[in-house]
C-alpha positions as a printed NumPy array, in Angstrom:
array([[ -16.023, -236.559,  -73.527],
       [ -17.136, -233.285,  -74.896],
       [ -17.729, -232.768,  -78.658],
       [ -17.062, -229.255,  -79.933],
       [ -18.281, -227.689,  -83.219],
       [ -15.233, -228.717,  -85.222],
       [ -15.505, -232.367,  -84.217],
       [ -19.264, -232.365,  -84.949],
       [ -18.724, -230.97 ,  -88.448],
       [ -16.033, -233.582,  -89.213],
       [ -18.304, -236.392,  -87.964],
       [ -21.239, -235.032,  -90.028],
       [ -19.072, -234.856,  -93.18 ],
       [ -17.776, -238.357,  -92.552],
       [ -21.291, -239.783,  -92.122],
       [ -22.512, -237.941,  -95.236],
       [ -19.626, -239.28 ,  -97.369],
       [ -20.25 , -242.802,  -96.051],
       [ -23.939, -242.47 ,  -96.92 ],
       [ -23.182, -241.323, -100.496],
       [ -20.517, -244.005, -101.053],
       [ -22.914, -246.692,  -99.831],
       [ -25.469, -245.744, -102.504],
       [ -22.827, -245.459, -105.236],
       [ -21.557, -248.965, -104.51 ],
       [ -25.099, -250.333, -104.199],
       [ -26.122, -248.972, -107.626],
       [ -22.929, -250.212, -109.296],
       [ -23.134, -253.738, -107.866],
       [ -26.882, -254.432, -108.014],
       [ -28.158, -255.781, -111.356],
       [ -31.525, -254.153, -110.708],
       [ -29.898, -250.811, -111.547],
       [ -28.533, -251.866, -114.924],
       [ -26.316, -249.227, -116.542],
       [ -26.777, -249.801, -120.266],
       [ -25.57 , -247.991, -123.332],
       [ -28.254, -246.397, -125.454],
       [ -27.22 , -248.533, -128.442],
       [ -24.596, -251.182, -128.995],
       [ -21.645, -250.237, -131.23 ],
       [ -22.346, -246.511, -131.058],
       [ -19.33 , -245.462, -133.134],
       [ -20.146, -247.924, -135.906],
       [ -23.608, -246.378, -136.206],
       [ -22.163, -242.875, -136.441],
       [ -20.15 , -243.884, -139.51 ],
       [ -23.357, -244.403, -141.492],
       [ -24.931, -241.113, -140.341],
       [ -25.052, -239.478, -143.787],
       [ -26.757, -242.513, -145.34 ],
       [ -29.335, -242.46 , -142.551],
       [ -30.004, -238.751, -143.178],
       [ -30.663, -239.468, -146.87 ],
       [ -33.132, -242.196, -145.92 ],
       [ -34.941, -239.839, -143.532],
       [ -35.148, -237.196, -146.264],
       [ -36.718, -239.804, -148.568],
       [ -39.354, -240.329, -145.861],
       [ -40.103, -236.595, -145.747],
       [ -40.454, -236.534, -149.545],
       [ -43.28 , -239.106, -149.529],
       [ -46.647, -237.803, -150.726],
       [ -48.425, -239.641, -147.887],
       [ -46.573, -240.316, -144.605],
       [ -46.291, -243.613, -142.764],
       [ -48.648, -243.61 , -139.784],
       [ -48.214, -245.425, -136.481],
       [ -51.469, -245.934, -134.611],
       [ -51.891, -247.453, -131.143],
       [ -54.972, -249.674, -131.007],
       [ -56.435, -252.052, -128.447],
       [ -55.2  , -255.135, -130.306],
       [ -51.714, -253.757, -130.964],
       [ -49.657, -251.257, -132.873],
       [ -50.761, -250.617, -136.455],
       [ -48.201, -249.295, -138.945],
       [ -50.005, -247.949, -142.017],
       [ -47.949, -247.469, -145.172],
       [ -48.98 , -244.985, -147.893],
       [ -51.912, -246.252, -149.934],
       [ -50.586, -244.766, -153.178],
       [ -47.798, -247.387, -153.412],
       [ -47.899, -251.145, -153.993],
       [ -47.556, -252.725, -150.533],
       [ -46.242, -256.036, -151.929],
       [ -43.058, -254.265, -153.119],
       [ -42.189, -253.011, -149.625],
       [ -39.296, -254.82 , -147.929],
       [ -37.477, -254.008, -144.721],
       [ -37.755, -254.22 , -140.956],
       [ -39.425, -252.479, -138.036],
       [ -37.247, -251.914, -134.961],
       [ -38.925, -251.185, -131.662],
       [ -36.613, -249.616, -129.12 ],
       [ -37.498, -249.217, -125.464],
       [ -35.296, -246.448, -123.939],
       [ -35.856, -247.634, -120.375],
       [ -35.02 , -251.317, -120.915],
       [ -32.806, -252.773, -123.634],
       [ -34.153, -256.271, -122.977],
       [ -37.542, -255.283, -124.428],
       [ -36.116, -254.162, -127.81 ],
       [ -37.024, -256.274, -130.835],
       [ -37.237, -256.251, -134.633],
       [ -39.918, -257.49 , -137.01 ],
       [ -39.404, -258.067, -140.743],
       [ -41.902, -256.327, -142.999],
       [ -44.046, -258.665, -145.068],
       [ -47.304, -257.118, -146.191],
       [ -50.356, -258.362, -147.989],
       [ -52.301, -255.153, -147.279],
       [ -51.206, -251.599, -146.65 ],
       [ -50.54 , -252.058, -142.926],
       [ -48.525, -254.125, -140.447],
       [ -49.993, -255.07 , -137.068],
       [ -47.71 , -255.698, -134.094],
       [ -49.662, -257.62 , -131.411],
       [ -50.242, -255.974, -128.035],
       [ -48.743, -258.973, -126.155],
       [ -45.273, -258.016, -127.494],
       [ -45.533, -254.478, -126.135],
       [ -45.252, -253.107, -122.61 ],
       [ -46.872, -249.811, -121.68 ],
       [ -44.712, -246.703, -121.894],
       [ -42.516, -244.995, -124.486],
       [ -41.425, -246.808, -127.653],
       [ -39.12 , -245.402, -130.334],
       [ -40.06 , -246.997, -133.649],
       [ -37.675, -247.087, -136.587],
       [ -39.039, -248.406, -139.887],
       [ -36.201, -249.095, -142.341],
       [ -37.805, -250.032, -145.664],
       [ -37.236, -250.027, -149.397],
       [ -39.674, -249.455, -152.223],
       [ -38.607, -249.755, -155.874],
       [ -34.926, -249.511, -154.885],
       [ -35.47 , -246.355, -152.83 ],
       [ -34.334, -246.675, -149.219],
       [ -36.539, -244.96 , -146.648],
       [ -36.206, -244.563, -142.884],
       [ -39.261, -243.558, -140.863],
       [ -38.875, -242.726, -137.181],
       [ -41.747, -242.306, -134.753],
       [ -42.168, -242.179, -130.99 ],
       [ -45.335, -243.52 , -129.407],
       [ -46.602, -243.898, -125.853],
       [ -48.729, -246.925, -124.993]])
């Protein structure tokens, strides 16, 4: 049997489509390639967008900014020294863009002007840190990105 150009092109297209479909089905069915949303309840978070913008503006209005410092023993979050650290309440959310299973939150309870997150809770790579805190009734949202 002789294969001409037309038959060869049809066979090549057929093999190429089979190859692509194989990888599409493999990625969709294998849990190793987990397709996650960036955040849960996306639309619910968008409803509070204006409130979040006000909190971020309060962060920009601070005389001294909140600092996030990567150290050998962990992640150090330093709050402004010109405010009373015992009046700070809130939570620190650590978000890992590449893996939702690594995300976690820590409540803020300070005796000094900083919060230390131990290194054993953190995996190397990019972390998006969101510090949602209140001081004297003023709500503040600080966002930072750090690479460990």
